[in-house]
Amino acid sequence: MANDNLIAPSILSADFARLGEEVDNVLAAGADIVHFDVMDNHYVPNLTIGPLVCDALRKHGVTAPIDVHLMVSPVDRIVGDFAEAGATYITFHPEASQHIDRTLQLIRGAGCKSGLVFNPATPLSYLDYELENVDMVLLMSVNPGFGGQSFIPSALDKLRQARKIIDDSGLDIRLEIDGGVKANNIREIKEAGADTFVAGSAIFGAAKDSDPNRYDSIIQEFRAELAKAE
Ligand code: DX5
Ligand code: ZN
């Protein structure tokens, strides 16, 4: 069972002009995986980064897992590009794929770990027949498209439900939460069942100076809060 806590800074809130350095700094500060938000101005009303940037981070020397969160439609055509670009996880929204099972197979077939992402109103029933084909369940605690939004409280109940589904299955599946995660709510999010914590604005907005250690204190604060969870 995957019970260790992983902190996954969302580079959506990083300084894109200095992205390699930002990722280096946040990993040096103790982050575990790099959350990489891909938006297409179609499935979501915003436009971000694609496989070239993932590849550039690998060439820059990033060896940590890269957690590619696809907010794009269609999904399938871009999967191979991200696998080649060095993605570790590729997660997608079931509403964005015509054939969910095929997309999951495509991701694993390309050598990546697969995951389904659930919007606040998306039912967990998409997992009913696909649990064995996912390595990650990602629950959105905001509507996808932007950083800096507030955590939607109903995500806590949904986390409890997802945690039970995963534990009952006995499968090794991570449970990730994305949106509005801060030092003041990460503990209750952990207690509701999450084991992988995406945070964009809380981490990259924590300090805006040129101190290379500026992400240490926020990540330490996250760890301290997580350690208090029961
Ligand atoms: C939103 C993205 C998130 C976003 C989270 O669509 O999926 O990963 O960066 O940002 P914060 O942590 O600021 O809510
Ligand atoms: Zn995300």
JSON list of C-alpha atoms and ligand atoms in Angstrom, two decimals:
[
{"chain": "A", "resi": 1, "resn": "MET", "atom": "CA", "xyz": [0.00, 0.00, 0.00]},
{"chain": "A", "resi": 2, "resn": "ALA", "atom": "CA", "xyz": [1.30, 3.42, -0.93]},
{"chain": "A", "resi": 3, "resn": "ASN", "atom": "CA", "xyz": [1.10, 5.28, 2.37]},
{"chain": "A", "resi": 4, "resn": "ASP", "atom": "CA", "xyz": [4.12, 7.54, 2.29]},
{"chain": "A", "resi": 5, "resn": "ASN", "atom": "CA", "xyz": [3.32, 11.20, 1.71]},
{"chain": "A", "resi": 6, "resn": "LEU", "atom": "CA", "xyz": [4.46, 12.69, -1.56]},
{"chain": "A", "resi": 7, "resn": "ILE", "atom": "CA", "xyz": [4.57, 16.45, -2.05]},
{"chain": "A", "resi": 8, "resn": "ALA", "atom": "CA", "xyz": [4.02, 17.46, -5.66]},
{"chain": "A", "resi": 9, "resn": "PRO", "atom": "CA", "xyz": [4.61, 21.13, -6.44]},
{"chain": "A", "resi": 10, "resn": "SER", "atom": "CA", "xyz": [2.57, 22.29, -9.43]},
{"chain": "A", "resi": 11, "resn": "ILE", "atom": "CA", "xyz": [4.90, 24.20, -11.72]},
{"chain": "A", "resi": 12, "resn": "LEU", "atom": "CA", "xyz": [1.89, 26.12, -13.02]},
{"chain": "A", "resi": 13, "resn": "SER", "atom": "CA", "xyz": [2.73, 28.70, -10.35]},
{"chain": "A", "resi": 14, "resn": "ALA", "atom": "CA", "xyz": [6.51, 28.67, -10.96]},
{"chain": "A", "resi": 15, "resn": "ASP", "atom": "CA", "xyz": [8.44, 31.39, -12.77]},
{"chain": "A", "resi": 16, "resn": "PHE", "atom": "CA", "xyz": [8.41, 29.96, -16.32]},
{"chain": "A", "resi": 17, "resn": "ALA", "atom": "CA", "xyz": [11.32, 32.14, -17.39]},
{"chain": "A", "resi": 18, "resn": "ARG", "atom": "CA", "xyz": [13.48, 30.25, -14.89]},
{"chain": "A", "resi": 19, "resn": "LEU", "atom": "CA", "xyz": [11.69, 26.90, -14.90]},
{"chain": "A", "resi": 20, "resn": "GLY", "atom": "CA", "xyz": [14.70, 24.56, -14.65]},
{"chain": "A", "resi": 21, "resn": "GLU", "atom": "CA", "xyz": [16.07, 26.47, -11.67]},
{"chain": "A", "resi": 22, "resn": "GLU", "atom": "CA", "xyz": [12.64, 26.61, -10.03]},
{"chain": "A", "resi": 23, "resn": "VAL", "atom": "CA", "xyz": [12.23, 22.83, -10.33]},
{"chain": "A", "resi": 24, "resn": "ASP", "atom": "CA", "xyz": [15.77, 22.24, -9.03]},
{"chain": "A", "resi": 25, "resn": "ASN", "atom": "CA", "xyz": [15.12, 24.51, -6.05]},
{"chain": "A", "resi": 26, "resn": "VAL", "atom": "CA", "xyz": [11.79, 22.98, -5.11]},
{"chain": "A", "resi": 27, "resn": "LEU", "atom": "CA", "xyz": [13.22, 19.44, -5.31]},
{"chain": "A", "resi": 28, "resn": "ALA", "atom": "CA", "xyz": [16.26, 20.49, -3.29]},
{"chain": "A", "resi": 29, "resn": "ALA", "atom": "CA", "xyz": [13.82, 21.85, -0.70]},
{"chain": "A", "resi": 30, "resn": "GLY", "atom": "CA", "xyz": [12.38, 18.35, -0.28]},
{"chain": "A", "resi": 31, "resn": "ALA", "atom": "CA", "xyz": [9.58, 18.03, -2.82]},
{"chain": "A", "resi": 32, "resn": "ASP", "atom": "CA", "xyz": [9.08, 14.50, -4.14]},
{"chain": "A", "resi": 33, "resn": "ILE", "atom": "CA", "xyz": [7.52, 14.76, -7.58]},
{"chain": "A", "resi": 34, "resn": "VAL", "atom": "CA", "xyz": [6.97, 17.47, -10.19]},
{"chain": "A", "resi": 35, "resn": "HIS", "atom": "CA", "xyz": [3.30, 18.14, -11.02]},
{"chain": "A", "resi": 36, "resn": "PHE", "atom": "CA", "xyz": [3.07, 19.25, -14.65]},
{"chain": "A", "resi": 37, "resn": "ASP", "atom": "CA", "xyz": [-0.24, 20.85, -15.70]},
{"chain": "A", "resi": 38, "resn": "VAL", "atom": "CA", "xyz": [-1.08, 20.61, -19.39]},
{"chain": "A", "resi": 39, "resn": "MET", "atom": "CA", "xyz": [-3.97, 22.84, -20.54]},
{"chain": "A", "resi": 40, "resn": "ASP", "atom": "CA", "xyz": [-5.26, 23.22, -24.08]},
{"chain": "A", "resi": 41, "resn": "ASN", "atom": "CA", "xyz": [-7.71, 26.16, -24.15]},
{"chain": "A", "resi": 42, "resn": "HIS", "atom": "CA", "xyz": [-10.36, 23.64, -25.18]},
{"chain": "A", "resi": 43, "resn": "TYR", "atom": "CA", "xyz": [-10.99, 21.13, -22.40]},
{"chain": "A", "resi": 44, "resn": "VAL", "atom": "CA", "xyz": [-10.11, 23.90, -19.94]},
{"chain": "A", "resi": 45, "resn": "PRO", "atom": "CA", "xyz": [-10.10, 27.66, -20.54]},
{"chain": "A", "resi": 46, "resn": "ASN", "atom": "CA", "xyz": [-6.34, 28.12, -20.22]},
{"chain": "A", "resi": 47, "resn": "LEU", "atom": "CA", "xyz": [-3.22, 27.24, -22.18]},
{"chain": "A", "resi": 48, "resn": "THR", "atom": "CA", "xyz": [0.06, 26.05, -20.69]},
{"chain": "A", "resi": 49, "resn": "ILE", "atom": "CA", "xyz": [2.89, 23.73, -21.62]},
{"chain": "A", "resi": 50, "resn": "GLY", "atom": "CA", "xyz": [3.45, 20.58, -23.65]},
{"chain": "A", "resi": 51, "resn": "PRO", "atom": "CA", "xyz": [5.90, 17.71, -24.19]},
{"chain": "A", "resi": 52, "resn": "LEU", "atom": "CA", "xyz": [8.76, 20.01, -25.29]},
{"chain": "A", "resi": 53, "resn": "VAL", "atom": "CA", "xyz": [8.88, 21.52, -21.82]},
{"chain": "A", "resi": 54, "resn": "CYS", "atom": "CA", "xyz": [8.79, 18.09, -20.15]},
{"chain": "A", "resi": 55, "resn": "ASP", "atom": "CA", "xyz": [11.67, 17.00, -22.39]},
{"chain": "A", "resi": 56, "resn": "ALA", "atom": "CA", "xyz": [13.55, 20.21, -21.58]},
{"chain": "A", "resi": 57, "resn": "LEU", "atom": "CA", "xyz": [13.27, 19.50, -17.84]},
{"chain": "A", "resi": 58, "resn": "ARG", "atom": "CA", "xyz": [14.67, 16.00, -18.37]},
{"chain": "A", "resi": 59, "resn": "LYS", "atom": "CA", "xyz": [17.53, 17.39, -20.46]},
{"chain": "A", "resi": 60, "resn": "HIS", "atom": "CA", "xyz": [18.13, 19.98, -17.77]},
{"chain": "A", "resi": 61, "resn": "GLY", "atom": "CA", "xyz": [18.80, 17.03, -15.43]},
{"chain": "A", "resi": 62, "resn": "VAL", "atom": "CA", "xyz": [15.55, 16.56, -13.52]},
{"chain": "A", "resi": 63, "resn": "THR", "atom": "CA", "xyz": [15.43, 12.91, -12.40]},
{"chain": "A", "resi": 64, "resn": "ALA", "atom": "CA", "xyz": [12.46, 13.12, -10.03]},
{"chain": "A", "resi": 65, "resn": "PRO", "atom": "CA", "xyz": [9.15, 11.63, -11.20]},
{"chain": "A", "resi": 66, "resn": "ILE", "atom": "CA", "xyz": [7.20, 13.98, -13.48]},
{"chain": "A", "resi": 67, "resn": "ASP", "atom": "CA", "xyz": [3.45, 13.79, -12.89]},
{"chain": "A", "resi": 68, "resn": "VAL", "atom": "CA", "xyz": [1.78, 14.95, -16.11]},
{"chain": "A", "resi": 69, "resn": "HIS", "atom": "CA", "xyz": [-1.80, 16.11, -15.50]},
{"chain": "A", "resi": 70, "resn": "LEU", "atom": "CA", "xyz": [-3.49, 16.30, -18.89]},
{"chain": "A", "resi": 71, "resn": "MET", "atom": "CA", "xyz": [-6.34, 18.79, -19.13]},
{"chain": "A", "resi": 72, "resn": "VAL", "atom": "CA", "xyz": [-6.69, 18.29, -22.86]},
{"chain": "A", "resi": 73, "resn": "SER", "atom": "CA", "xyz": [-9.15, 16.80, -25.31]},
{"chain": "A", "resi": 74, "resn": "PRO", "atom": "CA", "xyz": [-8.60, 14.62, -27.25]},
{"chain": "A", "resi": 75, "resn": "VAL", "atom": "CA", "xyz": [-6.16, 12.76, -25.01]},
{"chain": "A", "resi": 76, "resn": "ASP", "atom": "CA", "xyz": [-4.74, 9.84, -26.97]},
{"chain": "A", "resi": 77, "resn": "ARG", "atom": "CA", "xyz": [-2.64, 11.59, -29.60]},
{"chain": "A", "resi": 78, "resn": "ILE", "atom": "CA", "xyz": [-0.50, 13.38, -27.04]},
{"chain": "A", "resi": 79, "resn": "VAL", "atom": "CA", "xyz": [0.20, 10.37, -24.79]},
{"chain": "A", "resi": 80, "resn": "GLY", "atom": "CA", "xyz": [3.14, 8.99, -26.78]},
{"chain": "A", "resi": 81, "resn": "ASP", "atom": "CA", "xyz": [4.75, 12.42, -27.01]},
{"chain": "A", "resi": 82, "resn": "PHE", "atom": "CA", "xyz": [4.71, 12.78, -23.24]},
{"chain": "A", "resi": 83, "resn": "ALA", "atom": "CA", "xyz": [6.03, 9.26, -22.74]},
{"chain": "A", "resi": 84, "resn": "GLU", "atom": "CA", "xyz": [8.95, 10.08, -25.04]},
{"chain": "A", "resi": 85, "resn": "ALA", "atom": "CA", "xyz": [9.45, 13.38, -23.25]},
{"chain": "A", "resi": 86, "resn": "GLY", "atom": "CA", "xyz": [10.07, 11.54, -19.97]},
{"chain": "A", "resi": 87, "resn": "ALA", "atom": "CA", "xyz": [6.72, 11.63, -18.18]},
{"chain": "A", "resi": 88, "resn": "THR", "atom": "CA", "xyz": [6.48, 9.23, -15.21]},
{"chain": "A", "resi": 89, "resn": "TYR", "atom": "CA", "xyz": [2.74, 9.51, -14.56]},
{"chain": "A", "resi": 90, "resn": "ILE", "atom": "CA", "xyz": [0.20, 10.52, -17.18]},
{"chain": "A", "resi": 91, "resn": "THR", "atom": "CA", "xyz": [-3.26, 11.29, -15.79]},
{"chain": "A", "resi": 92, "resn": "PHE", "atom": "CA", "xyz": [-6.31, 12.47, -17.72]},
{"chain": "A", "resi": 93, "resn": "HIS", "atom": "CA", "xyz": [-9.94, 13.43, -17.21]},
{"chain": "A", "resi": 94, "resn": "PRO", "atom": "CA", "xyz": [-12.34, 10.62, -18.23]},
{"chain": "A", "resi": 95, "resn": "GLU", "atom": "CA", "xyz": [-14.74, 13.14, -19.82]},
{"chain": "A", "resi": 96, "resn": "ALA", "atom": "CA", "xyz": [-11.94, 14.19, -22.17]},
{"chain": "A", "resi": 97, "resn": "SER", "atom": "CA", "xyz": [-11.39, 10.72, -23.66]},
{"chain": "A", "resi": 98, "resn": "GLN", "atom": "CA", "xyz": [-13.73, 8.88, -26.03]},
{"chain": "A", "resi": 99, "resn": "HIS", "atom": "CA", "xyz": [-12.47, 5.49, -24.85]},
{"chain": "A", "resi": 100, "resn": "ILE", "atom": "CA", "xyz": [-11.17, 5.57, -21.32]},
{"chain": "A", "resi": 101, "resn": "ASP", "atom": "CA", "xyz": [-9.98, 1.98, -21.15]},
{"chain": "A", "resi": 102, "resn": "ARG", "atom": "CA", "xyz": [-8.05, 2.39, -24.39]},
{"chain": "A", "resi": 103, "resn": "THR", "atom": "CA", "xyz": [-6.37, 5.56, -23.15]},
{"chain": "A", "resi": 104, "resn": "LEU", "atom": "CA", "xyz": [-5.32, 3.85, -19.91]},
{"chain": "A", "resi": 105, "resn": "GLN", "atom": "CA", "xyz": [-3.83, 0.99, -21.90]},
{"chain": "A", "resi": 106, "resn": "LEU", "atom": "CA", "xyz": [-2.07, 3.44, -24.19]},
{"chain": "A", "resi": 107, "resn": "ILE", "atom": "CA", "xyz": [-0.41, 5.13, -21.20]},
{"chain": "A", "resi": 108, "resn": "ARG", "atom": "CA", "xyz": [0.82, 1.93, -19.60]},
{"chain": "A", "resi": 109, "resn": "GLY", "atom": "CA", "xyz": [1.77, 0.53, -22.98]},
{"chain": "A", "resi": 110, "resn": "ALA", "atom": "CA", "xyz": [4.01, 3.55, -23.48]},
{"chain": "A", "resi": 111, "resn": "GLY", "atom": "CA", "xyz": [5.80, 2.69, -20.24]},
{"chain": "A", "resi": 112, "resn": "CYS", "atom": "CA", "xyz": [4.19, 5.29, -17.97]},
{"chain": "A", "resi": 113, "resn": "LYS", "atom": "CA", "xyz": [2.04, 5.06, -14.88]},
{"chain": "A", "resi": 114, "resn": "SER", "atom": "CA", "xyz": [-1.59, 5.83, -15.56]},
{"chain": "A", "resi": 115, "resn": "GLY", "atom": "CA", "xyz": [-4.22, 7.79, -13.72]},
{"chain": "A", "resi": 116, "resn": "LEU", "atom": "CA", "xyz": [-7.76, 9.11, -13.86]},
{"chain": "A", "resi": 117, "resn": "VAL", "atom": "CA", "xyz": [-8.65, 12.63, -12.72]},
{"chain": "A", "resi": 118, "resn": "PHE", "atom": "CA", "xyz": [-12.01, 13.44, -11.14]},
{"chain": "A", "resi": 119, "resn": "ASN", "atom": "CA", "xyz": [-13.47, 16.94, -11.34]},
{"chain": "A", "resi": 120, "resn": "PRO", "atom": "CA", "xyz": [-15.53, 18.07, -8.34]},
{"chain": "A", "resi": 121, "resn": "ALA", "atom": "CA", "xyz": [-18.76, 16.83, -9.98]},
{"chain": "A", "resi": 122, "resn": "THR", "atom": "CA", "xyz": [-17.31, 13.71, -11.64]},
{"chain": "A", "resi": 123, "resn": "PRO", "atom": "CA", "xyz": [-18.46, 10.46, -9.97]},
{"chain": "A", "resi": 124, "resn": "LEU", "atom": "CA", "xyz": [-15.96, 7.89, -8.76]},
{"chain": "A", "resi": 125, "resn": "SER", "atom": "CA", "xyz": [-17.97, 5.24, -10.62]},
{"chain": "A", "resi": 126, "resn": "TYR", "atom": "CA", "xyz": [-15.55, 5.68, -13.53]},
{"chain": "A", "resi": 127, "resn": "LEU", "atom": "CA", "xyz": [-13.29, 3.46, -11.42]},
{"chain": "A", "resi": 128, "resn": "ASP", "atom": "CA", "xyz": [-15.78, 0.57, -11.26]},
{"chain": "A", "resi": 129, "resn": "TYR", "atom": "CA", "xyz": [-14.28, -1.39, -14.14]},
{"chain": "A", "resi": 130, "resn": "GLU", "atom": "CA", "xyz": [-10.86, 0.28, -14.40]},
{"chain": "A", "resi": 131, "resn": "LEU", "atom": "CA", "xyz": [-9.27, 0.09, -10.97]},
{"chain": "A", "resi": 132, "resn": "GLU", "atom": "CA", "xyz": [-6.72, -2.49, -12.08]},
{"chain": "A", "resi": 133, "resn": "ASN", "atom": "CA", "xyz": [-5.64, -0.22, -14.92]},
{"chain": "A", "resi": 134, "resn": "VAL", "atom": "CA", "xyz": [-4.76, 2.83, -12.82]},
{"chain": "A", "resi": 135, "resn": "ASP", "atom": "CA", "xyz": [-1.72, 3.66, -10.72]},
{"chain": "A", "resi": 136, "resn": "MET", "atom": "CA", "xyz": [-3.10, 7.00, -9.55]},
{"chain": "A", "resi": 137, "resn": "VAL", "atom": "CA", "xyz": [-6.48, 8.43, -8.67]},
{"chain": "A", "resi": 138, "resn": "LEU", "atom": "CA", "xyz": [-6.38, 12.24, -8.75]},
{"chain": "A", "resi": 139, "resn": "LEU", "atom": "CA", "xyz": [-9.23, 14.15, -7.14]},
{"chain": "A", "resi": 140, "resn": "MET", "atom": "CA", "xyz": [-9.64, 17.77, -8.12]},
{"chain": "A", "resi": 141, "resn": "SER", "atom": "CA", "xyz": [-10.52, 20.01, -5.19]},
{"chain": "A", "resi": 142, "resn": "VAL", "atom": "CA", "xyz": [-11.00, 22.97, -7.57]},
{"chain": "A", "resi": 143, "resn": "ASN", "atom": "CA", "xyz": [-12.35, 23.16, -11.10]},
{"chain": "A", "resi": 144, "resn": "PRO", "atom": "CA", "xyz": [-9.39, 22.61, -13.42]},
{"chain": "A", "resi": 145, "resn": "GLY", "atom": "CA", "xyz": [-7.86, 25.45, -15.36]},
{"chain": "A", "resi": 146, "resn": "PHE", "atom": "CA", "xyz": [-6.22, 27.82, -12.90]},
{"chain": "A", "resi": 147, "resn": "GLY", "atom": "CA", "xyz": [-3.96, 27.93, -9.89]},
{"chain": "A", "resi": 148, "resn": "GLY", "atom": "CA", "xyz": [-4.78, 29.89, -6.78]},
{"chain": "A", "resi": 149, "resn": "GLN", "atom": "CA", "xyz": [-8.41, 28.79, -6.30]},
{"chain": "A", "resi": 150, "resn": "SER", "atom": "CA", "xyz": [-9.99, 27.80, -2.98]},
{"chain": "A", "resi": 151, "resn": "PHE", "atom": "CA", "xyz": [-10.28, 24.19, -1.84]},
{"chain": "A", "resi": 152, "resn": "ILE", "atom": "CA", "xyz": [-13.82, 22.81, -2.37]},
{"chain": "A", "resi": 153, "resn": "PRO", "atom": "CA", "xyz": [-14.74, 21.10, 0.94]},
{"chain": "A", "resi": 154, "resn": "SER", "atom": "CA", "xyz": [-16.79, 18.26, -0.62]},
{"chain": "A", "resi": 155, "resn": "ALA", "atom": "CA", "xyz": [-13.46, 16.85, -1.85]},
{"chain": "A", "resi": 156, "resn": "LEU", "atom": "CA", "xyz": [-12.84, 15.57, 1.69]},
{"chain": "A", "resi": 157, "resn": "ASP", "atom": "CA", "xyz": [-15.80, 13.18, 1.58]},
{"chain": "A", "resi": 158, "resn": "LYS", "atom": "CA", "xyz": [-14.81, 12.11, -1.89]},
{"chain": "A", "resi": 159, "resn": "LEU", "atom": "CA", "xyz": [-11.27, 11.40, -0.64]},
{"chain": "A", "resi": 160, "resn": "ARG", "atom": "CA", "xyz": [-12.69, 9.16, 2.09]},
{"chain": "A", "resi": 161, "resn": "GLN", "atom": "CA", "xyz": [-14.71, 7.26, -0.51]},
{"chain": "A", "resi": 162, "resn": "ALA", "atom": "CA", "xyz": [-11.75, 6.92, -2.86]},
{"chain": "A", "resi": 163, "resn": "ARG", "atom": "CA", "xyz": [-9.49, 5.79, 0.00]},
{"chain": "A", "resi": 164, "resn": "LYS", "atom": "CA", "xyz": [-11.96, 3.04, 0.86]},
{"chain": "A", "resi": 165, "resn": "ILE", "atom": "CA", "xyz": [-12.22, 1.90, -2.76]},
{"chain": "A", "resi": 166, "resn": "ILE", "atom": "CA", "xyz": [-8.42, 1.74, -3.05]},
{"chain": "A", "resi": 167, "resn": "ASP", "atom": "CA", "xyz": [-7.87, 0.01, 0.29]},
{"chain": "A", "resi": 168, "resn": "ASP", "atom": "CA", "xyz": [-10.63, -2.53, -0.36]},
{"chain": "A", "resi": 169, "resn": "SER", "atom": "CA", "xyz": [-9.02, -3.37, -3.70]},
{"chain": "A", "resi": 170, "resn": "GLY", "atom": "CA", "xyz": [-5.63, -4.12, -2.16]},
{"chain": "A", "resi": 171, "resn": "LEU", "atom": "CA", "xyz": [-4.04, -2.53, -5.23]},
{"chain": "A", "resi": 172, "resn": "ASP", "atom": "CA", "xyz": [-1.03, -0.21, -5.12]},
{"chain": "A", "resi": 173, "resn": "ILE", "atom": "CA", "xyz": [-2.72, 3.02, -6.23]},
{"chain": "A", "resi": 174, "resn": "ARG", "atom": "CA", "xyz": [-1.79, 6.54, -5.16]},
{"chain": "A", "resi": 175, "resn": "LEU", "atom": "CA", "xyz": [-4.52, 8.97, -4.11]},
{"chain": "A", "resi": 176, "resn": "GLU", "atom": "CA", "xyz": [-3.64, 12.49, -5.14]},
{"chain": "A", "resi": 177, "resn": "ILE", "atom": "CA", "xyz": [-5.40, 15.76, -4.37]},
{"chain": "A", "resi": 178, "resn": "ASP", "atom": "CA", "xyz": [-5.07, 18.87, -6.53]},
{"chain": "A", "resi": 179, "resn": "GLY", "atom": "CA", "xyz": [-6.31, 22.38, -5.87]},
{"chain": "A", "resi": 180, "resn": "GLY", "atom": "CA", "xyz": [-6.23, 24.80, -2.95]},
{"chain": "A", "resi": 181, "resn": "VAL", "atom": "CA", "xyz": [-3.87, 22.70, -0.83]},
{"chain": "A", "resi": 182, "resn": "LYS", "atom": "CA", "xyz": [-2.25, 24.89, 1.86]},
{"chain": "A", "resi": 183, "resn": "ALA", "atom": "CA", "xyz": [-0.41, 24.44, 5.14]},
{"chain": "A", "resi": 184, "resn": "ASN", "atom": "CA", "xyz": [-3.67, 25.09, 7.00]},
{"chain": "A", "resi": 185, "resn": "ASN", "atom": "CA", "xyz": [-5.67, 22.28, 5.35]},
{"chain": "A", "resi": 186, "resn": "ILE", "atom": "CA", "xyz": [-3.10, 19.64, 4.32]},
{"chain": "A", "resi": 187, "resn": "ARG", "atom": "CA", "xyz": [-3.54, 17.78, 7.62]},
{"chain": "A", "resi": 188, "resn": "GLU", "atom": "CA", "xyz": [-7.30, 17.24, 7.20]},
{"chain": "A", "resi": 189, "resn": "ILE", "atom": "CA", "xyz": [-6.70, 16.31, 3.55]},
{"chain": "A", "resi": 190, "resn": "LYS", "atom": "CA", "xyz": [-4.25, 13.66, 4.71]},
{"chain": "A", "resi": 191, "resn": "GLU", "atom": "CA", "xyz": [-6.69, 12.44, 7.36]},
{"chain": "A", "resi": 192, "resn": "ALA", "atom": "CA", "xyz": [-9.37, 12.08, 4.64]},
{"chain": "A", "resi": 193, "resn": "GLY", "atom": "CA", "xyz": [-7.08, 9.67, 2.78]},
{"chain": "A", "resi": 194, "resn": "ALA", "atom": "CA", "xyz": [-4.81, 11.50, 0.34]},
{"chain": "A", "resi": 195, "resn": "ASP", "atom": "CA", "xyz": [-1.17, 10.39, 0.06]},
{"chain": "A", "resi": 196, "resn": "THR", "atom": "CA", "xyz": [0.00, 12.69, -2.74]},
{"chain": "A", "resi": 197, "resn": "PHE", "atom": "CA", "xyz": [-0.41, 16.44, -2.38]},
{"chain": "A", "resi": 198, "resn": "VAL", "atom": "CA", "xyz": [-0.27, 18.88, -5.28]},
{"chain": "A", "resi": 199, "resn": "ALA", "atom": "CA", "xyz": [0.34, 22.49, -4.33]},
{"chain": "A", "resi": 200, "resn": "GLY", "atom": "CA", "xyz": [1.08, 25.31, -6.73]},
{"chain": "A", "resi": 201, "resn": "SER", "atom": "CA", "xyz": [0.44, 28.76, -5.35]},
{"chain": "A", "resi": 202, "resn": "ALA", "atom": "CA", "xyz": [1.09, 27.66, -1.74]},
{"chain": "A", "resi": 203, "resn": "ILE", "atom": "CA", "xyz": [4.63, 26.60, -2.64]},
{"chain": "A", "resi": 204, "resn": "PHE", "atom": "CA", "xyz": [5.74, 28.85, -5.48]},
{"chain": "A", "resi": 205, "resn": "GLY", "atom": "CA", "xyz": [3.91, 31.84, -4.04]},
{"chain": "A", "resi": 206, "resn": "ALA", "atom": "CA", "xyz": [5.59, 31.33, -0.66]},
{"chain": "A", "resi": 207, "resn": "ALA", "atom": "CA", "xyz": [8.52, 33.60, -1.46]},
{"chain": "A", "resi": 208, "resn": "LYS", "atom": "CA", "xyz": [9.48, 35.57, -4.51]},
{"chain": "A", "resi": 209, "resn": "ASP", "atom": "CA", "xyz": [13.07, 36.49, -3.82]},
{"chain": "A", "resi": 210, "resn": "SER", "atom": "CA", "xyz": [16.25, 35.04, -5.22]},
{"chain": "A", "resi": 211, "resn": "ASP", "atom": "CA", "xyz": [17.08, 32.96, -2.13]},
{"chain": "A", "resi": 212, "resn": "PRO", "atom": "CA", "xyz": [17.63, 29.41, -3.43]},
{"chain": "A", "resi": 213, "resn": "ASN", "atom": "CA", "xyz": [16.35, 28.04, -0.11]},
{"chain": "A", "resi": 214, "resn": "ARG", "atom": "CA", "xyz": [13.05, 29.88, -0.25]},
{"chain": "A", "resi": 215, "resn": "TYR", "atom": "CA", "xyz": [10.92, 26.77, -0.64]},
{"chain": "A", "resi": 216, "resn": "ASP", "atom": "CA", "xyz": [12.41, 24.94, 2.36]},
{"chain": "A", "resi": 217, "resn": "SER", "atom": "CA", "xyz": [10.19, 26.47, 5.02]},
{"chain": "A", "resi": 218, "resn": "ILE", "atom": "CA", "xyz": [6.86, 25.87, 3.25]},
{"chain": "A", "resi": 219, "resn": "ILE", "atom": "CA", "xyz": [7.74, 22.25, 2.50]},
{"chain": "A", "resi": 220, "resn": "GLN", "atom": "CA", "xyz": [8.90, 21.72, 6.08]},
{"chain": "A", "resi": 221, "resn": "GLU", "atom": "CA", "xyz": [5.62, 23.24, 7.25]},
{"chain": "A", "resi": 222, "resn": "PHE", "atom": "CA", "xyz": [3.70, 20.81, 5.03]},
{"chain": "A", "resi": 223, "resn": "ARG", "atom": "CA", "xyz": [5.67, 17.87, 6.46]},
{"chain": "A", "resi": 224, "resn": "ALA", "atom": "CA", "xyz": [5.09, 19.05, 10.02]},
{"chain": "A", "resi": 225, "resn": "GLU", "atom": "CA", "xyz": [1.34, 19.28, 9.40]},
{"chain": "A", "resi": 226, "resn": "LEU", "atom": "CA", "xyz": [1.30, 15.87, 7.72]},
{"chain": "A", "resi": 227, "resn": "ALA", "atom": "CA", "xyz": [3.12, 14.37, 10.69]},
{"chain": "A", "resi": 228, "resn": "LYS", "atom": "CA", "xyz": [0.27, 15.54, 12.96]},
{"chain": "A", "resi": 229, "resn": "ALA", "atom": "CA", "xyz": [-2.34, 13.67, 10.92]},
{"chain": "A", "resi": 230, "resn": "GLU", "atom": "CA", "xyz": [-4.09, 10.74, 12.59]},
{"chain": "B", "resi": 1, "resn": "DX5", "atom": "C1", "xyz": [-5.50, 23.39, -11.72]},
{"chain": "B", "resi": 1, "resn": "DX5", "atom": "C2", "xyz": [-4.25, 22.57, -11.69]},
{"chain": "B", "resi": 1, "resn": "DX5", "atom": "C3", "xyz": [-3.52, 22.60, -10.42]},
{"chain": "B", "resi": 1, "resn": "DX5", "atom": "C4", "xyz": [-3.06, 23.96, -9.96]},
{"chain": "B", "resi": 1, "resn": "DX5", "atom": "C5", "xyz": [-3.15, 23.94, -8.47]},
{"chain": "B", "resi": 1, "resn": "DX5", "atom": "O1", "xyz": [-6.23, 23.09, -12.86]},
{"chain": "B", "resi": 1, "resn": "DX5", "atom": "O2", "xyz": [-4.53, 21.22, -11.99]},
{"chain": "B", "resi": 1, "resn": "DX5", "atom": "O3", "xyz": [-2.44, 21.67, -10.42]},
{"chain": "B", "resi": 1, "resn": "DX5", "atom": "O4", "xyz": [-1.77, 24.32, -10.33]},
{"chain": "B", "resi": 1, "resn": "DX5", "atom": "O5", "xyz": [-2.86, 25.20, -8.00]},
{"chain": "B", "resi": 1, "resn": "DX5", "atom": "P1", "xyz": [-3.08, 25.64, -6.50]},
{"chain": "B", "resi": 1, "resn": "DX5", "atom": "O6", "xyz": [-2.28, 24.75, -5.63]},
{"chain": "B", "resi": 1, "resn": "DX5", "atom": "O7", "xyz": [-2.64, 27.06, -6.50]},
{"chain": "B", "resi": 1, "resn": "DX5", "atom": "O8", "xyz": [-4.58, 25.49, -6.23]},
{"chain": "B", "resi": 2, "resn": "ZN", "atom": "ZN", "xyz": [-2.92, 19.72, -11.76]}
]
